[in-house]
XYZ file of C-alpha atoms in Angstrom:
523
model
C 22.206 2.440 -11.709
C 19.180 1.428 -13.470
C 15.939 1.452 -11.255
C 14.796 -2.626 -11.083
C 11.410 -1.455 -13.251
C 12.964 -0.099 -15.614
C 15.431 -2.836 -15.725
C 12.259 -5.636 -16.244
C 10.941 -3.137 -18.822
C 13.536 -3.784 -20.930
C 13.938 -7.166 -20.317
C 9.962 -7.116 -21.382
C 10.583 -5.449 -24.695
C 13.970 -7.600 -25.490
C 12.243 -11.070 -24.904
C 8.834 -10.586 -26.067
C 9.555 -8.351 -28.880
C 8.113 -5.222 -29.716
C 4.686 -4.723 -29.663
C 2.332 -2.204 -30.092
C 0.578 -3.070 -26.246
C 2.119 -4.831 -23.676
C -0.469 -6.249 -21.019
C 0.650 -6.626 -17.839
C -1.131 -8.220 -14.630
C -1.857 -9.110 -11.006
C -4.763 -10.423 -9.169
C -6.384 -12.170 -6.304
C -9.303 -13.908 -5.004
C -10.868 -11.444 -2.713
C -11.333 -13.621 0.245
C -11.056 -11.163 2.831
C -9.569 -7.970 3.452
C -6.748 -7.520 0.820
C -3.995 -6.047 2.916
C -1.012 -4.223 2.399
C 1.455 -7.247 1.412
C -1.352 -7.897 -1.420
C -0.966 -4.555 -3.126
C 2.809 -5.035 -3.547
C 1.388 -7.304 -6.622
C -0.499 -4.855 -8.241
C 1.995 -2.482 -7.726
C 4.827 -3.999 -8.905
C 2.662 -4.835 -12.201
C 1.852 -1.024 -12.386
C 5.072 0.381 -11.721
C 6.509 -1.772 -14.352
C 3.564 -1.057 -16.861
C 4.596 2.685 -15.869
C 8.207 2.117 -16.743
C 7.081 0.733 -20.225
C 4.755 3.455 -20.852
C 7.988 6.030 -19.748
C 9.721 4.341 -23.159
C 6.592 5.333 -25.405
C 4.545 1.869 -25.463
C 0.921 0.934 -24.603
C 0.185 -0.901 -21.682
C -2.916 -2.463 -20.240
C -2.936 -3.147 -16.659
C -4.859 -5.891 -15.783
C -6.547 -6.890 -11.935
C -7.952 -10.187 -12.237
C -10.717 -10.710 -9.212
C -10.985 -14.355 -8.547
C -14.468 -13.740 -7.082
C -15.702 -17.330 -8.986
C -13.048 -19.362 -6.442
C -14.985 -21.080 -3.813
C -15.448 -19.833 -0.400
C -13.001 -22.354 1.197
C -13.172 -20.862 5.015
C -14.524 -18.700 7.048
C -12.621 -15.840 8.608
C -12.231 -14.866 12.427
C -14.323 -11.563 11.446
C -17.366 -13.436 10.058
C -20.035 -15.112 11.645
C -19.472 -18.340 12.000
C -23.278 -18.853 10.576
C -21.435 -18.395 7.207
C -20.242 -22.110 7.085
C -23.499 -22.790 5.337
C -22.008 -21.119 2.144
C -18.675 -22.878 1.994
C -17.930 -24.256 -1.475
C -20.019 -21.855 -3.089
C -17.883 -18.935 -5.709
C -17.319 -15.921 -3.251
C -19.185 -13.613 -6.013
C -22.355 -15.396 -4.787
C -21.682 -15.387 -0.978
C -23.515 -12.752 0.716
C -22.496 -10.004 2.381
C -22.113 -10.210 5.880
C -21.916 -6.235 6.879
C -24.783 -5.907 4.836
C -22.997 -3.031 2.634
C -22.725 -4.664 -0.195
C -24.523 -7.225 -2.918
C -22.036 -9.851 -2.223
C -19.063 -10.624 0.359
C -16.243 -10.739 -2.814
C -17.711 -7.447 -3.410
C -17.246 -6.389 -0.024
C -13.542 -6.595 -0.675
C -13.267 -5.462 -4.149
C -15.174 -2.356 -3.773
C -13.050 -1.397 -0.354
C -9.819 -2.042 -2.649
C -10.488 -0.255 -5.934
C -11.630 2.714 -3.918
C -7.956 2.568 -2.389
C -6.172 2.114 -5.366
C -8.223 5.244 -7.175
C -6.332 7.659 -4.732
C -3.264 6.442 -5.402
C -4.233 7.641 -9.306
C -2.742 4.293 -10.718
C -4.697 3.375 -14.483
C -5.724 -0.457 -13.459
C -8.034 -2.276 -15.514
C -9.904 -4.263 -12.977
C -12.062 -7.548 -14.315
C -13.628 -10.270 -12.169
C -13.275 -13.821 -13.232
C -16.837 -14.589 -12.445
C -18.091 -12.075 -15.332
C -15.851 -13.226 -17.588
C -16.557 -17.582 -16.863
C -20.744 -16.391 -16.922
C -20.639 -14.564 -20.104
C -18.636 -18.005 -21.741
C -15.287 -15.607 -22.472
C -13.330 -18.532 -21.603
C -15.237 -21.002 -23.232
C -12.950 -21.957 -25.913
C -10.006 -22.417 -23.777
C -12.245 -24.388 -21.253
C -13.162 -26.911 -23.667
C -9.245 -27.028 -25.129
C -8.250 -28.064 -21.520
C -10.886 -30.719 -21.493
C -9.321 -31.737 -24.771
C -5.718 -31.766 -23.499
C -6.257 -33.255 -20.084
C -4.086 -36.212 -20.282
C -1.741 -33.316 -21.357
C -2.294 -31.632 -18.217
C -2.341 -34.719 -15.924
C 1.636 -35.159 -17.287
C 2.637 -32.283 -16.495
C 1.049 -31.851 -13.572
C 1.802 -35.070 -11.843
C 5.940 -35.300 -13.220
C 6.376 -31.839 -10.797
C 4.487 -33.868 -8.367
C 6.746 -36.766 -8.772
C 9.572 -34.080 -8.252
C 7.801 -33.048 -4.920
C 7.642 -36.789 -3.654
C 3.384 -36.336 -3.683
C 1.151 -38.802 -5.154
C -0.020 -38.788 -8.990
C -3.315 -37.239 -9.566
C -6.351 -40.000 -9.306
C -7.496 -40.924 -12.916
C -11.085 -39.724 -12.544
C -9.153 -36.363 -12.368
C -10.318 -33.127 -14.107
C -8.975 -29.874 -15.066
C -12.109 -28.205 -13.877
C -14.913 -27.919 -11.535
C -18.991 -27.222 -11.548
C -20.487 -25.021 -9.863
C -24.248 -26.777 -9.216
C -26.731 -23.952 -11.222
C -28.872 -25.084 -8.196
C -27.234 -25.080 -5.417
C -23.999 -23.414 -6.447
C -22.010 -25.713 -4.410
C -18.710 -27.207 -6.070
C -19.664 -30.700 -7.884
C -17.666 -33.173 -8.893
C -17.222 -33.957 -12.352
C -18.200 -37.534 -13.667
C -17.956 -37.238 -17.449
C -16.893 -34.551 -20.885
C -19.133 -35.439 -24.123
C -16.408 -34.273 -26.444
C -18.418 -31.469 -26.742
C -19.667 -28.819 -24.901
C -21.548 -30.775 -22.256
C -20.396 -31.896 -18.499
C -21.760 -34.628 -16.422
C -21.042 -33.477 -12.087
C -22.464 -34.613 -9.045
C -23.593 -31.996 -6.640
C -22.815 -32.627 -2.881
C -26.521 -32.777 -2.447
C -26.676 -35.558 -4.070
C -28.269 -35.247 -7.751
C -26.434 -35.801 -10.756
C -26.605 -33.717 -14.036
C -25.297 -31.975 -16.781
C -24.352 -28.471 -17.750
C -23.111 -26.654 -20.750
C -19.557 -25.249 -20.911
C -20.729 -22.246 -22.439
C -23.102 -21.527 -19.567
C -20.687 -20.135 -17.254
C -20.819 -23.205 -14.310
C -17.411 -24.795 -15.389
C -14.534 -23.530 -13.837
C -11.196 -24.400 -14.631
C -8.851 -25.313 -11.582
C -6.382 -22.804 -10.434
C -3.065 -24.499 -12.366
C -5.070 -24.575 -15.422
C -6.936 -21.382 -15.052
C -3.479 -19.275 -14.811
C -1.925 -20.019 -17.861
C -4.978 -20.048 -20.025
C -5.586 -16.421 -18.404
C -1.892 -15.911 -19.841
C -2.948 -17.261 -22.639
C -6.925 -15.269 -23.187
C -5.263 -11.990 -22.445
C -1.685 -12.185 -24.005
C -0.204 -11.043 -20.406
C 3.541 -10.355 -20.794
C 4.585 -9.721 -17.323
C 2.829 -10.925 -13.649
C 4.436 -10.945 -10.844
C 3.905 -13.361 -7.600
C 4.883 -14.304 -3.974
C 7.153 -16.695 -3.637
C 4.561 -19.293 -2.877
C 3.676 -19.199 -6.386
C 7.376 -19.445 -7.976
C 8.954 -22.053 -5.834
C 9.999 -25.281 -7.637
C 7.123 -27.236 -8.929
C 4.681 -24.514 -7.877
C 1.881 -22.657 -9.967
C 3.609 -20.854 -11.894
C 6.683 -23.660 -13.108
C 3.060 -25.868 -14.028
C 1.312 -23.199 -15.761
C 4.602 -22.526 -17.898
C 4.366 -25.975 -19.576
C 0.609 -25.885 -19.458
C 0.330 -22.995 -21.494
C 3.010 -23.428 -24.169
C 1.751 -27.234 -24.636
C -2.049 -26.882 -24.174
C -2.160 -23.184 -25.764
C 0.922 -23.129 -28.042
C 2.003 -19.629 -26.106
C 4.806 -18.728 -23.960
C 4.413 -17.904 -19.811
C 4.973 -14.034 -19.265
C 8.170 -12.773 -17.619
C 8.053 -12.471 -13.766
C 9.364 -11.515 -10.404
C 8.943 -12.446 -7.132
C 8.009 -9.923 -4.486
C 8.554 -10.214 -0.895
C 6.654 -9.831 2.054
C 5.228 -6.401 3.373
C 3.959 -5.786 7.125
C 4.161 -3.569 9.624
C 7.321 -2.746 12.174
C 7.198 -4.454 15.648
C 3.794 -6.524 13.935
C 4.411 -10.171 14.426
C 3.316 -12.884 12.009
C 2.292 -12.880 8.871
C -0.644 -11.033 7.266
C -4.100 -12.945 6.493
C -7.173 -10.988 4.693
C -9.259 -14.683 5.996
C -7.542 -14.187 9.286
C -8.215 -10.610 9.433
C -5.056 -9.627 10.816
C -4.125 -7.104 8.308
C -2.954 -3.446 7.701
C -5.178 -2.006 4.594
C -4.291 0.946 2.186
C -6.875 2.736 3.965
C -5.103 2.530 7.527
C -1.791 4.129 5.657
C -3.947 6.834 3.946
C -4.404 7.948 7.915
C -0.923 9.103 8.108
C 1.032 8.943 4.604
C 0.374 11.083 1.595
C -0.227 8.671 -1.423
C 2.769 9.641 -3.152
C 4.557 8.051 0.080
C 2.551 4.785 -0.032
C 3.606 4.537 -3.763
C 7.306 5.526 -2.574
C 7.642 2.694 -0.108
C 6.921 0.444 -2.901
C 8.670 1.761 -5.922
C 11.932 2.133 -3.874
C 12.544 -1.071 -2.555
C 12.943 -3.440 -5.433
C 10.597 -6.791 -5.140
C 12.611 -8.953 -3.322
C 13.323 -7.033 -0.597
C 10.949 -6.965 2.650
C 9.375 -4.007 3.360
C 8.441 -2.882 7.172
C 6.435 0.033 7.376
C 7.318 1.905 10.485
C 4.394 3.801 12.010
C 6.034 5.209 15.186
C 9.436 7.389 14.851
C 10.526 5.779 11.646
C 7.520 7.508 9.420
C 8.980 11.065 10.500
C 12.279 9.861 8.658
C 10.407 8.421 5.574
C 8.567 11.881 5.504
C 11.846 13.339 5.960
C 13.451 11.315 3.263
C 10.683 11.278 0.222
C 10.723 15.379 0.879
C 14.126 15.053 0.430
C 13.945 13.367 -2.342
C 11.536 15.427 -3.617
C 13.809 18.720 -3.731
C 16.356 16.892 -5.328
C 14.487 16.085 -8.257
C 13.287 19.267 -8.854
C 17.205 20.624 -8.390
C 16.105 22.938 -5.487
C 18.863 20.085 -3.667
C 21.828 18.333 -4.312
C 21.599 14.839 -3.542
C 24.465 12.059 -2.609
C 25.028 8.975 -4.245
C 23.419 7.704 -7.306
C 21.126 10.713 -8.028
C 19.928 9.516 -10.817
C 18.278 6.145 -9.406
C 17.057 8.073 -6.485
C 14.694 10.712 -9.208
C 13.670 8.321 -11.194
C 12.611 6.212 -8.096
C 10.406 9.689 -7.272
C 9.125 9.837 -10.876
C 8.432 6.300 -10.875
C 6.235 7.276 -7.804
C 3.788 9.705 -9.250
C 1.054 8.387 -11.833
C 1.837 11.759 -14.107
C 5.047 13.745 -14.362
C 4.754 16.614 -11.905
C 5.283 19.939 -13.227
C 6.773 21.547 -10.153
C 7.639 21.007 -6.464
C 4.548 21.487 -4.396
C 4.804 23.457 -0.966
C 6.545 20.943 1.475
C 5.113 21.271 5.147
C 7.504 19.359 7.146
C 6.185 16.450 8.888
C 7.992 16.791 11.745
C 7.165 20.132 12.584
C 3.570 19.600 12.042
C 3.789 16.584 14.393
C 4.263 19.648 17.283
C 2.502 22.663 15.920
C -0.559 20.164 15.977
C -0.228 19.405 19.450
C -0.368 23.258 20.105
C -4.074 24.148 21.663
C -4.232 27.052 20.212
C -2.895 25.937 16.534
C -5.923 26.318 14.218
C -5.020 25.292 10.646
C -5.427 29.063 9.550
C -2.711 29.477 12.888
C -0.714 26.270 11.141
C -0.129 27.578 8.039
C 0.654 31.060 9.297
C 3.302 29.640 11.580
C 4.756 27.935 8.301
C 5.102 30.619 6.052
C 6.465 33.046 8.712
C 9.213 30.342 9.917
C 10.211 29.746 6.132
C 9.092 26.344 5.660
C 6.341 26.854 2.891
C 6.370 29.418 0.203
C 4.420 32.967 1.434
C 2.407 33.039 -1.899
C 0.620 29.724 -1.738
C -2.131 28.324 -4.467
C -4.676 25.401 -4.353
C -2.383 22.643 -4.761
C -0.136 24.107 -2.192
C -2.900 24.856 0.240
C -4.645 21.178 -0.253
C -0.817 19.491 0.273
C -0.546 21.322 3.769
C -4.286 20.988 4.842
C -3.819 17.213 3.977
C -0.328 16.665 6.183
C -2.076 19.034 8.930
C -4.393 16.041 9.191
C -2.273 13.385 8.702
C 0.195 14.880 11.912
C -3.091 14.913 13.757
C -3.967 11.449 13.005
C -0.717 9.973 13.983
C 0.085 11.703 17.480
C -2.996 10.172 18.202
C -2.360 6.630 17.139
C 0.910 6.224 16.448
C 3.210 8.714 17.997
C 5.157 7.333 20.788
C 4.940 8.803 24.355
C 7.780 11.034 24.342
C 6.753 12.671 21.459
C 3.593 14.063 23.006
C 3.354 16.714 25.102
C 0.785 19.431 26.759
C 1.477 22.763 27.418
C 1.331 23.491 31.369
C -1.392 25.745 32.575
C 1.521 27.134 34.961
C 5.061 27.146 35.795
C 5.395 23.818 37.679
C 7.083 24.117 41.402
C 10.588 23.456 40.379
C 14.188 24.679 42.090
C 15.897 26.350 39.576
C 19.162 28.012 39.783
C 19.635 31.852 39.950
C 21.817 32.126 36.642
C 19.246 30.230 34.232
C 16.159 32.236 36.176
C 18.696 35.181 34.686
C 18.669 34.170 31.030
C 15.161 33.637 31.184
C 14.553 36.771 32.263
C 16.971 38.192 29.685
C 15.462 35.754 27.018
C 12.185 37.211 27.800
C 13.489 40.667 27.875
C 14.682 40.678 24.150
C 11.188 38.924 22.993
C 9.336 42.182 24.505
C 11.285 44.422 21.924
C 10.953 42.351 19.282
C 7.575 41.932 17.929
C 9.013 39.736 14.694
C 11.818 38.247 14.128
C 12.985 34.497 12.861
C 13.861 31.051 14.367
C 17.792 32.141 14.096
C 17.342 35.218 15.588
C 15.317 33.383 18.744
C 17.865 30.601 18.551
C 20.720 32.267 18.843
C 19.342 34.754 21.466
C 18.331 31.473 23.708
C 22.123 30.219 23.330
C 23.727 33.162 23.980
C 21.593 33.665 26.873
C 23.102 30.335 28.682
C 26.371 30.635 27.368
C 27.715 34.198 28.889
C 26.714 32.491 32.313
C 28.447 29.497 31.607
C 25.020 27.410 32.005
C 25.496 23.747 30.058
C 23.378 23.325 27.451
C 22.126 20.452 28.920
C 20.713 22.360 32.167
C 19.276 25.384 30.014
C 17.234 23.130 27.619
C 16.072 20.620 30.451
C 14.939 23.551 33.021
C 13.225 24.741 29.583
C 11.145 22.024 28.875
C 10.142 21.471 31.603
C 9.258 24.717 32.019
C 6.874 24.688 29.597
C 5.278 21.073 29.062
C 6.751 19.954 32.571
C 9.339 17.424 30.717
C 13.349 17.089 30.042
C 12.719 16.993 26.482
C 10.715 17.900 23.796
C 10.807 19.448 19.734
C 13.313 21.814 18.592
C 13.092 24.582 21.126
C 13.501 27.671 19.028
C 10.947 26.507 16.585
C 8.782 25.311 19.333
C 8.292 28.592 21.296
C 8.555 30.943 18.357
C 5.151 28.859 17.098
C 3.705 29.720 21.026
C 1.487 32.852 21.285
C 4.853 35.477 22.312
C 3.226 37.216 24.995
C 2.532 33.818 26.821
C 6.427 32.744 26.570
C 7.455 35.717 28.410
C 4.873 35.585 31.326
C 6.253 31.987 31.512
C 9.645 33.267 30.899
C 9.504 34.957 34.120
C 7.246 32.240 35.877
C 4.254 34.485 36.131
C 0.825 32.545 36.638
């Protein structure tokens, strides 16, 4: 089976010919935090862009900021002080936290730095350079030109919609006041290059096209973008696609105002968080950010999530059990396209889904701490990271003769295991070791095979999980103990509970000389 970006790749190539570069695109107007279900746009350009650039072609990534939209609202997160800026372009808005020359910027710089450590090649421009330095100017004035053009179109998919026509004094743009910066209201086009607006303060004036305070409105300013850059493929939410939306208006706009054609596209589905209700905001401020994954997931797994489900599919990111299976699942993966595993199904799909995922072909299969494991060994007081990777190598699950890359990938999911048992594991996942054995009956036939268990650890300085595994069952077994009763007494034992991590694995990581004193419930 073909993976779906390699599928729109060739779809790409087939219907807009070949070219030499193929641009591709996604964007936003940074009006708060841009979350989680806002980076399944750029992705989806990128991974697409990737899958063309797999076949041998150039691609440029575009990330259009809308930083010159106006600031229509202010957030929950802002002080409410800021309604003195509303209507002015975000770019120009300052910065509440202070951090930063400008609150867009606040945004933007928070989401580039996220998107550099996922190691994606994104071109990222902001509209409000590009309007100021007159790089639209042209196509500005054409859509002056064409406006009874535009009007058509735009008010026969209102028709459709049942919404009133447009008013006549109707234009395809807005000014930006250069005094006040507020949105103004255009009164009159010379022909020219010149436009008559009234500021909401109440003086009229006029302003040169080429001087960067025209903006075109958002159904114009999309498909002359399409147009400017030669884009070829954008995707968008379904907001965007539905009948009579943006992007069915911008497909007439540009082919009859700019003689092009609208670039391919897909809709992309929402992304949130398991057990979060209601739907993400960046103005509302309820949001998850690349940065709060980066606290627990590798970004080879962020780009995983994405590149595996195809667009239309929702995506819930599961923070509590559900991320040891996706760690569990992308190692898996992993192994299997390297051909240290055999996989199930369509094996092909599932490597080029994990090739898809990583910015440059890796060369080999980097050591693999599991996840899982390091989700207990980090919950182990006397587990330093020196202890940690010890434990690893001598249990098998990382390669003895480790080099940088290795040692970075296990340092980095040391701290990642850290970071979620204390924010996202659940309860029965954590656990402290007891200081001593807890006051508990237990009968005289499992007090035997402790003893006995404890016995055969004293002679045995080394030896492997197995070995300890197998000791530990046939401990309970020649006394006809239940499996059930031998791992309970156990555990609780130990941490003082019924249940707890693999046991073998769990007390072979425990200093040895303290499992035997609490083998034979010594102090």
């Amino acid at each position: 089976m073909v993976h779906w970006a390699d599928h729109m790749a060739e779809k790409i190539i087939r219907e807009r010919g070949e070219k030499e570069l193929y641009v591709v695109e996604s964007g936003i107007t940074p009006s708060g935090y841009v979350h989680i279900g806002n980076f399944r746009e750029l992705f989806t350009a990128y991974i697409v862009g990737h899958a063309l650039r797999d076949k041998g072609y150039e691609v440029r990534h575009i990330h259009m900021w809308d930083d010159y939209d106006r600031f229509r609202k202010v957030p929950k997160n802002v002080p409410q002080e800021w309604r003195e800026y509303l209507g002015m372009p975000v770019r120009e808005v300052p910065d509440p936290w202070g951090c930063h020359d400008s609150y867009a910027e606040h945004f933007m710089d928070l989401f580039e730095n996220e998107v550099e450590k996922l190691g994606m090649e994104v071109d990222f421009l902001y509209a409000s350079e590009l309007y100021k330095r007159g790089e639209y100017s042209e196509e500005i004035r054409k859509a002056f030109e064409n406006r009874d053009k535009i009007m058509a179109i735009l008010n026969k998919y209102r028709e459709i919609a049942k919404q009133p026509s447009l008013p006549e004094n109707w234009w395809p743009a807005m000014v930006y006041c250069p005094k006040h910066r507020r949105e103004s209201e255009i009164l009159e086009w010379d022909g020219e290059w010149k436009v008559k607006f009234r500021c909401p303060e109440g003086h009229e004036g006029w302003t040169d096209i080429r001087d960067g305070n025209v903006k075109l409105r958002w159904r114009v300013d999309w498909p002359m973008r399409w147009a400017h850059f030669g884009v070829d493929f954008e995707p968008a939410g379904k907001d965007h696609l539905a009948a009579g939306s943006s992007y069915d208006t911008g497909k007439d706009i540009i082919k009859e105002v700019y003689g092009k054609n609208a670039p391919l596209t897909l809709m992309y589905e929402f992304v949130g968080i398991k057990g979060q209700k209601g739907k993400m905001s960046g103005s509302k401020g309820n949001v998850i950010l690349l940065s709060d994954l980066y606290e627990v997931l590798e970004p080879g797994l962020v780009r995983f999530i994405y590149a595996r489900h195809g667009p239309n599919k929702e995506i819930k990111i599961d923070l509590g059990l559900g991320l040891l299976n996706l760690y569990d699942e992308f190692d898996k993966v992993e192994r299997i396209y390297f051909g240290v595993e055999e996989g199930k199904g369509d094996v092909e799909e599932l490597k080029r889904t994990y090739e898809l995922s990583m910015p440059k072909k890796p060369e080999r299969l980097i050591a693999q701490a599991p996840f899982r494991f390091l989700a207990v060994l980090v919950q182990l007081p006397h587990m330093t990271e020196e202890r940690i990777i010890s434990t690893l190598i001598s249990q098998g699950h990382v390669p003895k003769a480790l080099d940088y890359d290795d040692l970075e990938r296990i340092k980095l999911r040391i701290k990642l295991a850290k970071n979620w048992v204390e924010k996202y594991a659940p309860d029965d996942v954590k656990f402290v070791i007891l200081d001593k054995p807890p006051e508990i009956e237990i009968p005289e036939e499992i007090i035997e095979a402790m003893f006995e268990v404890a016995q055969w650890l004293e002679s045995h300085e080394s030896f492997t999980v197995d070995e300890l595994n197998n000791v530990l069952y046939d401990a309970a077994k020649k006394r006809g103990i239940p499996s059930k009763s031998w791992f309970s007494t156990l555990y609780k034992v130990f941490i003082g509970r019924e249940r707890g991590p693999r046991l073998a694995s769990f007390l072979a990581s425990l200093d040895r000389e303290f499992v035997i004193r609490r083998l034979r419930l010594e102090a």
